[in-house]
Short mmCIF file of C-alpha atoms and ligand atoms in Angstrom, two decimals:
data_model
loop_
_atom_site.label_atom_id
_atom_site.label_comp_id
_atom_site.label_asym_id
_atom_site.label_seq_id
_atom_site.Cartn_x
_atom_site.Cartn_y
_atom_site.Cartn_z
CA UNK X 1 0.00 0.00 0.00
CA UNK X 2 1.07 3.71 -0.65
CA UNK X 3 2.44 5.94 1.88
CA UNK X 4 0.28 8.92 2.98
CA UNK X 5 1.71 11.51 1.73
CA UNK X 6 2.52 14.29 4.61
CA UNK X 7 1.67 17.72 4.38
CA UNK X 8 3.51 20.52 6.62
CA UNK X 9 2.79 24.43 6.73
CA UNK X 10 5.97 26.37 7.78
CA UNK X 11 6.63 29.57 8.75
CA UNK X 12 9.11 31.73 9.39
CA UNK X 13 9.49 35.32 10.52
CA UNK X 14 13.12 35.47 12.13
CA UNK X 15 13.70 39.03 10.27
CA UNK X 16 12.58 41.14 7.39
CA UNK X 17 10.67 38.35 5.52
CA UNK X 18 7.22 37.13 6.04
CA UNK X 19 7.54 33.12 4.74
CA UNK X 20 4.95 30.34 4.60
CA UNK X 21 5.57 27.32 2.68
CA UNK X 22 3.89 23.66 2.01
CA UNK X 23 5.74 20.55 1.95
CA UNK X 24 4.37 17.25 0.69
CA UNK X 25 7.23 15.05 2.42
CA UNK X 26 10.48 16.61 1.02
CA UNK X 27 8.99 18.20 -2.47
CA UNK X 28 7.85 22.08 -1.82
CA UNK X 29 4.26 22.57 -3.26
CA UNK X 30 4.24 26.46 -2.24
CA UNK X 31 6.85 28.69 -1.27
CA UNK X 32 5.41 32.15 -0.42
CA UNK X 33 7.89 35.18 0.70
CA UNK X 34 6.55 38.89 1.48
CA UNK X 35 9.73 41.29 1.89
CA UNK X 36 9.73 44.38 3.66
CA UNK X 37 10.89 47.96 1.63
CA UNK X 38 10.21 49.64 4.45
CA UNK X 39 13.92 49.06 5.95
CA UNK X 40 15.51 50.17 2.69
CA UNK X 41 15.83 54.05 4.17
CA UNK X 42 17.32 53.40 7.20
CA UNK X 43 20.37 51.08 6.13
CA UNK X 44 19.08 48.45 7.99
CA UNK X 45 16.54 46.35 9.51
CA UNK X 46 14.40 48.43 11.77
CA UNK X 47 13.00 45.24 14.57
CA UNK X 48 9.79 47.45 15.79
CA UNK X 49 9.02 48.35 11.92
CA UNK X 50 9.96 44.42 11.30
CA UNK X 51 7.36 43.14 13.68
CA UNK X 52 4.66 45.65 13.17
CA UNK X 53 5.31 44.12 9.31
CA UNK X 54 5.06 40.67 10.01
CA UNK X 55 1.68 41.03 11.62
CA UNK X 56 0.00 42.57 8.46
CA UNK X 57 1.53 39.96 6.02
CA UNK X 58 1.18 36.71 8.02
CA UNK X 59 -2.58 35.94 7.46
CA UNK X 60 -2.14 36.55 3.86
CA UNK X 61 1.32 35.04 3.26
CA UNK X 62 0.33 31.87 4.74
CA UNK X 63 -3.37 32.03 2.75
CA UNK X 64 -1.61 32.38 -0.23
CA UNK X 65 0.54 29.45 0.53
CA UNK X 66 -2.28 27.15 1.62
CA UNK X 67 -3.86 28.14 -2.11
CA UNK X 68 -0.95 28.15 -4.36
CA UNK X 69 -0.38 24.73 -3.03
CA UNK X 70 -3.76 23.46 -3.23
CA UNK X 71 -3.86 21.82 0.18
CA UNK X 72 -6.57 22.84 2.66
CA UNK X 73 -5.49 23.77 6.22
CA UNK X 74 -7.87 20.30 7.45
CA UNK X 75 -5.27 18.60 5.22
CA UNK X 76 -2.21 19.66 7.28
CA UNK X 77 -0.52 16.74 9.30
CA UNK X 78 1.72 19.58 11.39
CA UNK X 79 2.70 23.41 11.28
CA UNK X 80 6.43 24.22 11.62
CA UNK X 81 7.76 27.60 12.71
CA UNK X 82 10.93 29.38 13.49
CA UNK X 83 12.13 29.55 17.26
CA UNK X 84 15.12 31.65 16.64
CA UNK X 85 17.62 32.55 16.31
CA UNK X 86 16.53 36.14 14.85
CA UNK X 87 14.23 39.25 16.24
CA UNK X 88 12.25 38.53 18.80
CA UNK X 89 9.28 41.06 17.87
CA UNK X 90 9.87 39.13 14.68
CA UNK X 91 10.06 35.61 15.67
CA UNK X 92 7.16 36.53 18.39
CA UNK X 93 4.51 36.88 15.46
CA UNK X 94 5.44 33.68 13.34
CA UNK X 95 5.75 31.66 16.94
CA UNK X 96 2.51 32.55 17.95
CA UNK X 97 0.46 31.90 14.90
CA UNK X 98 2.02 28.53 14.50
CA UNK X 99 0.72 27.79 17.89
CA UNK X 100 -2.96 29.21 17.63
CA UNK X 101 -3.19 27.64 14.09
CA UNK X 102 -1.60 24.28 15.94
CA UNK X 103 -4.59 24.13 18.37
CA UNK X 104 -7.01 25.27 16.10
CA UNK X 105 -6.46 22.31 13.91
CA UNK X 106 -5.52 19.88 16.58
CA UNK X 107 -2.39 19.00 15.06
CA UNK X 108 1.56 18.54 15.95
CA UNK X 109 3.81 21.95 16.26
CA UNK X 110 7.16 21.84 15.58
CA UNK X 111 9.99 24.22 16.48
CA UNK X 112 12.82 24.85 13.85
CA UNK X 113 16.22 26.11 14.15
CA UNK X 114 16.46 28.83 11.48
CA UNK X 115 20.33 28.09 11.18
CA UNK X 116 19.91 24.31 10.65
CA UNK X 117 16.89 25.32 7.98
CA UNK X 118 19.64 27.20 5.96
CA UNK X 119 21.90 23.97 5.97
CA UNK X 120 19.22 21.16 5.58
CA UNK X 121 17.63 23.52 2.39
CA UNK X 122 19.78 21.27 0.52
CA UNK X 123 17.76 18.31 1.46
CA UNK X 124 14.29 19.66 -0.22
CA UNK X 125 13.79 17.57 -3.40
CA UNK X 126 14.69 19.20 -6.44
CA UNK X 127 15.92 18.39 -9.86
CA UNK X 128 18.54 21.79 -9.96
CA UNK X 129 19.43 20.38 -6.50
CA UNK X 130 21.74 17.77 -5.19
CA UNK X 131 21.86 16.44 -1.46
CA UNK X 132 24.88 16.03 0.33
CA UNK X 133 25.68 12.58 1.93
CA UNK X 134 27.21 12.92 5.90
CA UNK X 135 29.48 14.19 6.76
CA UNK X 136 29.62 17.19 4.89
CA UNK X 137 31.19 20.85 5.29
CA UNK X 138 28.97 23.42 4.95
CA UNK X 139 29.32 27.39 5.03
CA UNK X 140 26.76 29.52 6.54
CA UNK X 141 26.91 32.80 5.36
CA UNK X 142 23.70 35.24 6.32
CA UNK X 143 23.29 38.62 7.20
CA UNK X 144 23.06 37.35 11.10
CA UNK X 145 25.91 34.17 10.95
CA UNK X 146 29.34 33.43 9.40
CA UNK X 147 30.30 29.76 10.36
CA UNK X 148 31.86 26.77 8.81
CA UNK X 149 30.29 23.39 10.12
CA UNK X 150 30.87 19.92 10.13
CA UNK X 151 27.22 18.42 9.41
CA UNK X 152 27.26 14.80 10.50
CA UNK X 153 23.65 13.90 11.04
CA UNK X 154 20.20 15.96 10.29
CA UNK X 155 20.79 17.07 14.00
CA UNK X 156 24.37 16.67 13.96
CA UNK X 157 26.45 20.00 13.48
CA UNK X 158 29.94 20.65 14.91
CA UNK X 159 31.32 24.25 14.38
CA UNK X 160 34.72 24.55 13.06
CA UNK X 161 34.84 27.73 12.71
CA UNK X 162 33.10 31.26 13.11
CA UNK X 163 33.05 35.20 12.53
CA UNK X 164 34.50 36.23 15.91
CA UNK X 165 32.59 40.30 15.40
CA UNK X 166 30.24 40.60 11.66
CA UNK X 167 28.22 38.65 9.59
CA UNK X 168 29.82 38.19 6.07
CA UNK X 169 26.21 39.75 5.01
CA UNK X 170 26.81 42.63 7.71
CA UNK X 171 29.95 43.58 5.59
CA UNK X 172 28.28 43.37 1.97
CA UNK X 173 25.37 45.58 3.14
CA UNK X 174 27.73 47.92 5.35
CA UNK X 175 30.37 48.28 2.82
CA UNK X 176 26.74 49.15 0.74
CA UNK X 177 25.81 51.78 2.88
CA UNK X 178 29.47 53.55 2.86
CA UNK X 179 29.00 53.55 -1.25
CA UNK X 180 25.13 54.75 -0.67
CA UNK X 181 23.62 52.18 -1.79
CA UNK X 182 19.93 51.23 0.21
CA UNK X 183 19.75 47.72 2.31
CA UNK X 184 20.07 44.89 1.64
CA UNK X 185 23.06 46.15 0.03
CA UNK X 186 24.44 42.75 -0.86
CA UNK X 187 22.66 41.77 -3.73
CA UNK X 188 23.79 45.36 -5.57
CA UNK X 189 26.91 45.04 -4.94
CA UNK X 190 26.60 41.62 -6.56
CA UNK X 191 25.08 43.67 -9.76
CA UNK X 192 27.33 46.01 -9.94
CA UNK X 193 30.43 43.84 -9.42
CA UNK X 194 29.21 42.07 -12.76
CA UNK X 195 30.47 45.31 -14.70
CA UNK X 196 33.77 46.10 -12.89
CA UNK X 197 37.21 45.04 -12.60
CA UNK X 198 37.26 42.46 -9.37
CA UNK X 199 41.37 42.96 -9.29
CA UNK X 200 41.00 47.50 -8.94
CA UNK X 201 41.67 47.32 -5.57
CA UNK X 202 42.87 45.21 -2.50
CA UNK X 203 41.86 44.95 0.97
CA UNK X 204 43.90 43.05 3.20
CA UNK X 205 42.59 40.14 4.68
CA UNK X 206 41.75 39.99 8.61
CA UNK X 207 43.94 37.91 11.13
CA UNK X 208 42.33 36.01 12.73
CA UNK X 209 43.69 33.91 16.12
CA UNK X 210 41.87 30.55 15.06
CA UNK X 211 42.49 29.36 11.66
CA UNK X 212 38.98 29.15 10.52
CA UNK X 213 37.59 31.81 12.00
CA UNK X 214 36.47 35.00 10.25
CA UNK X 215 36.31 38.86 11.42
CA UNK X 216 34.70 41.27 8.82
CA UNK X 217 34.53 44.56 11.26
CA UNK X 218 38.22 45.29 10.25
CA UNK X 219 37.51 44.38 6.99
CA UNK X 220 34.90 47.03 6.83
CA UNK X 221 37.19 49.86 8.58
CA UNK X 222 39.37 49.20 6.08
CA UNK X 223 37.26 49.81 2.72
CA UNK X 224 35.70 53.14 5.07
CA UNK X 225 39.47 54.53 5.19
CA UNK X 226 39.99 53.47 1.79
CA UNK X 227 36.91 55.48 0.36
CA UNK X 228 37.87 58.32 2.96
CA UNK X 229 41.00 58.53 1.17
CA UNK X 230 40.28 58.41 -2.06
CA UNK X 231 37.16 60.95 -1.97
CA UNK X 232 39.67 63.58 -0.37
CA UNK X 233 41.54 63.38 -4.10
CA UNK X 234 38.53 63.21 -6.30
CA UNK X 235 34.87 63.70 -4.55
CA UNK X 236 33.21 61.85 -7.14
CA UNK X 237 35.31 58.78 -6.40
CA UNK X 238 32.50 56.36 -5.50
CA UNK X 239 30.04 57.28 -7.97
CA UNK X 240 32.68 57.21 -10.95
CA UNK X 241 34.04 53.81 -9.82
CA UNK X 242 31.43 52.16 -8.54
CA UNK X 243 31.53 49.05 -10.27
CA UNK X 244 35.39 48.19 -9.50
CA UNK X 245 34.83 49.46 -6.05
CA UNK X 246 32.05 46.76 -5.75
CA UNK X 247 33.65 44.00 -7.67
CA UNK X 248 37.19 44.85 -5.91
CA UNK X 249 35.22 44.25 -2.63
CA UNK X 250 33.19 41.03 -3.39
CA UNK X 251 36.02 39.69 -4.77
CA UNK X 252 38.23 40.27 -1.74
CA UNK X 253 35.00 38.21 0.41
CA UNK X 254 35.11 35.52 -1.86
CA UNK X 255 38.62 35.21 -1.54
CA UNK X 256 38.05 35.19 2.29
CA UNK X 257 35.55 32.67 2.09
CA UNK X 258 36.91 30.56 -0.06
CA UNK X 259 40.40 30.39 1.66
CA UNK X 260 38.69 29.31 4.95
CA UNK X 261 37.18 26.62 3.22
CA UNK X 262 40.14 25.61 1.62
CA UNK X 263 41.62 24.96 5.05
CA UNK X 264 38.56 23.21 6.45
CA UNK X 265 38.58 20.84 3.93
CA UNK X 266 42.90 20.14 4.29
CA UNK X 267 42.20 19.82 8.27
CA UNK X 268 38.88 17.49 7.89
CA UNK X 269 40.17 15.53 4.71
CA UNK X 270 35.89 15.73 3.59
CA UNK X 271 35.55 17.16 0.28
CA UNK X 272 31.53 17.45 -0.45
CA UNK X 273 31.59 21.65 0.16
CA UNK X 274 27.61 23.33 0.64
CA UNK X 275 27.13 26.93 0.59
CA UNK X 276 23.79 27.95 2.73
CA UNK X 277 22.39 31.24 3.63
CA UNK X 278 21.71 34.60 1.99
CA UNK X 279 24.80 35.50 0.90
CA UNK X 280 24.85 32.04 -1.00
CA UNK X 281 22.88 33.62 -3.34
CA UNK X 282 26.29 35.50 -4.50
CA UNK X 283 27.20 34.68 -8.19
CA UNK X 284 30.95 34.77 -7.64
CA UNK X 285 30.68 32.74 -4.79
CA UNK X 286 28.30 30.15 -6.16
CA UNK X 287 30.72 30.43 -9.55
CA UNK X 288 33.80 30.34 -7.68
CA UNK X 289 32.66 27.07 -5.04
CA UNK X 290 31.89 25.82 -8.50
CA UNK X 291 34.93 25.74 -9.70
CA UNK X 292 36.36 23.96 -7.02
CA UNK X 293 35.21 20.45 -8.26
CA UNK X 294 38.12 21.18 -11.09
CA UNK X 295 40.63 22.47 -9.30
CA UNK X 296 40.48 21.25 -5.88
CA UNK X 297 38.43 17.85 -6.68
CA UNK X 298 36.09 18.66 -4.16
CA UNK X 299 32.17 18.01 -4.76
CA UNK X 300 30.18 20.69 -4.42
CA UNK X 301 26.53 21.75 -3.35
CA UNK X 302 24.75 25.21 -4.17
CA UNK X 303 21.68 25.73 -3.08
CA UNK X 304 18.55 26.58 -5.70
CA UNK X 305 18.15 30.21 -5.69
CA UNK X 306 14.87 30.28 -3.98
CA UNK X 307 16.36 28.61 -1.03
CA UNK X 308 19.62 30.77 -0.50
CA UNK X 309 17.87 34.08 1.31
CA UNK X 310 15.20 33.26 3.77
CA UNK X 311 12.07 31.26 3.29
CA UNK X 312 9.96 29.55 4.40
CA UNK X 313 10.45 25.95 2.51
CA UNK X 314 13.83 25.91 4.47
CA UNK X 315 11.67 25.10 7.47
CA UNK X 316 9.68 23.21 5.88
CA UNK X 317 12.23 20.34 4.86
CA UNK X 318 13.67 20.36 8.62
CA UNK X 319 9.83 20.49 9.91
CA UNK X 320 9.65 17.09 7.98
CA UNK X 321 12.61 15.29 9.28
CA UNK X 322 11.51 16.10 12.54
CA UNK X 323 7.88 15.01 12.19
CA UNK X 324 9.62 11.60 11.19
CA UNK X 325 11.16 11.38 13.98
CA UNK X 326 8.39 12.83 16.16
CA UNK X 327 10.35 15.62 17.41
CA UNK X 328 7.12 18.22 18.21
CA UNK X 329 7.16 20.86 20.12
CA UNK X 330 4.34 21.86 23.00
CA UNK X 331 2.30 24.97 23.14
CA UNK X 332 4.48 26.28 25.80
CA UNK X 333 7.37 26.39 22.92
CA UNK X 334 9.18 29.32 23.39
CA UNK X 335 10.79 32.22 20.63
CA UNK X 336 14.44 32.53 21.04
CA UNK X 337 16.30 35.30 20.11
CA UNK X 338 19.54 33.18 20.46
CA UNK X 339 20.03 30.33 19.92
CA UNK X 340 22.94 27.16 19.44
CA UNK X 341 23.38 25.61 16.26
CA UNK X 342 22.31 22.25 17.65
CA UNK X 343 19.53 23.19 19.92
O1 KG4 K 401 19.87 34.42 5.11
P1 KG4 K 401 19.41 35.82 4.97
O2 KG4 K 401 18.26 36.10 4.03
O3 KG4 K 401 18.99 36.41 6.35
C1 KG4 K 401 19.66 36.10 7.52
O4 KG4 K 401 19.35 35.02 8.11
O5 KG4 K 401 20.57 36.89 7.87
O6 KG4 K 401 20.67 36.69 4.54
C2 KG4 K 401 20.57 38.04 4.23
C3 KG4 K 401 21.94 38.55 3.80
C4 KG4 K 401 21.97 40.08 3.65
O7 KG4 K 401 23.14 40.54 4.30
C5 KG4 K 401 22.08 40.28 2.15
O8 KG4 K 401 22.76 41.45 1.77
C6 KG4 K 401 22.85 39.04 1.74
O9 KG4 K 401 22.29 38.01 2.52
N1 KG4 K 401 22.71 38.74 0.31
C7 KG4 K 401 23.73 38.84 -0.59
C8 KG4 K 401 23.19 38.52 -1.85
N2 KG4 K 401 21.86 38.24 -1.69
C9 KG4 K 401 21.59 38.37 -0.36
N3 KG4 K 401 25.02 39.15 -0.41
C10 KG4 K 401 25.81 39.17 -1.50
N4 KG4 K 401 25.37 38.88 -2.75
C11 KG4 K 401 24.08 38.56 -2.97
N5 KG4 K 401 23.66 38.28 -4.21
ZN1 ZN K 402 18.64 33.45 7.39
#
């Protein structure tokens, strides 16, 4: 006899994006994100504005997810949310809708790490998409976490190493903001970067006690004195150079990113390299873990697009391996504004 077929509503509200998705088992049927402009002016996210956000697009997000999908909420066989880490205004609203909706319907809840989500993306069933076997290295770099990990098990993750002060994503959109450019800055400076010359300008690259750990704030004080510099000779030095500026400065990233995992892989001896998070969605760094499998030999996974920034499928898929495993959560569940990779 066929398998039912499990259907899971996620959500997930850790930031500046309003997500609802619907997994039947590990295939996404609806993947449903509503951004917020609204932090574009103020070079950042804004958590009041963020949470005051979340609470208008919820209902509708998760409507149109329900829809698109075709499944009816009586359907559902559990409702996954984010616990954290993120905003807690933020996660507050996406935590307790899951709940009420939980009760409602009399089904299971299940809490979701948004940090394993990113990783375990690579797991949701797609053609464009291959998954990883264990153990696997995987780098997760977001706007909130820089870290290197050793993934062992669906619930097994060792960090090797991590950004001891920024985000990789904190230095893409702050390095953004210093050129004037409105948040997220990261995926403009990956536009404009397409029309400049990546090798204008160098940055050194920050020490670092631990060999695979990052630090981007120096990193950043460095391109700020740079520009300083340079706009005391010629005012109009950003806006004339803009795209080397930007392609000088993604490059350097890359370079720093791509170096770290270079050593992770010589310590570890594994050679099957992911890429998670937002700034996954970065087409030098996607191109340059790419080509890796030529001259390094290692195998490498890049997540689908859709799954890079965050969404909502992302909880989804770990929502599933969970429910397998009957890992729910109670109504007592609690948001978590920090939170440990493995918790
Ligand atoms: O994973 P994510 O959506 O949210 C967090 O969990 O932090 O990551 C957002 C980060 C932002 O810093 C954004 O600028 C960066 O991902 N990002 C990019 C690109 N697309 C998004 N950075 C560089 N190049 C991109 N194409
Ligand atoms: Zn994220």
């Amino acid at each position: 006899m066929k398998k039912k077929a499990i259907h899971i509503l996620s959500i997930e509200s850790s930031c500046d994006d309003t997500g609802a998705a619907v997994l039947e088992n590990n295939k996404v049927l609806s993947n449903i994100i509503a951004g917020q402009k609204i932090h574009a002016a103020y070079g950042g996210v804004v958590p009041e504005l963020a949470s005051r956000a979340h609470q208008q697009h919820i209902v509708p997000v998760v409507d149109q997810a329900l829809k698109k999908a075709g499944i009816d909420k009586n359907e559902l066989q559990a409702i996954a949310f984010t616990k954290g880490p993120g905003l807690m205004g933020s996660l507050l609203v996406g935590t307790s809708f899951a709940k009420s909706l939980s009760i409602a319907l009399n089904i299971p809840l299940i809490p979701v790490n948004h940090m394993q989500a990113h990783v375990l993306a690579h797991f949701i069933d797609e053609e464009t998409q291959k998954q990883p076997p264990f153990p696997f290295l995987c780098m997760t770099i977001s706007g909130g976490h820089t870290q290197i990990l050793k993934v062992s098990a669906y619930d097994d993750f060792e960090i090797l190493g991590e950004t001891i002060d920024d985000a990789v994503g904190e230095a893409f959109d702050k390095t953004a903001k210093l050129l004037g450019l409105p948040y997220p800055g990261g995926p403009l400076i990956d536009k404009y970067a397409k029309e400049g010359n990546p090798k204008a300008y160098t940055f050194s690259e920050p020490k670092t006690p631990k060999p695979l750990d990052f630090s981007f704030s120096g990193f950043k004080t460095a391109i700020l004195y740079f520009l300083q510099k340079e706009q005391k000779k010629n005012p109009d030095f950003i806006k004339n150079n803009l795209n080397d500026i930007c392609a000088s400065v993604q490059h350097n990233i890359v370079n720093i990113l791509i170096n770290r995992m270079k050593k992770a892989v010589q310590l570890t001896g594994i050679k099957h390299v992911a890429i998670a998070g937002g700034v996954s969605a970065n087409s030098e760094i996607r191109a340059t873990l790419k080509s890796m499998e030529n001259e390094m030999g290692w195998i490498t996974y890049i997540p689908k697009f859709e799954y890079t920034t965050d969404n909502a499928a992302m909880i989804g898929i770990v929502g599933y391996f969970k429910y397998l495993n009957k890992k729910f959560g109670k109504a007592d569940a609690l948001a978590t504004s920090r939170l440990d990779i493995n918790d």
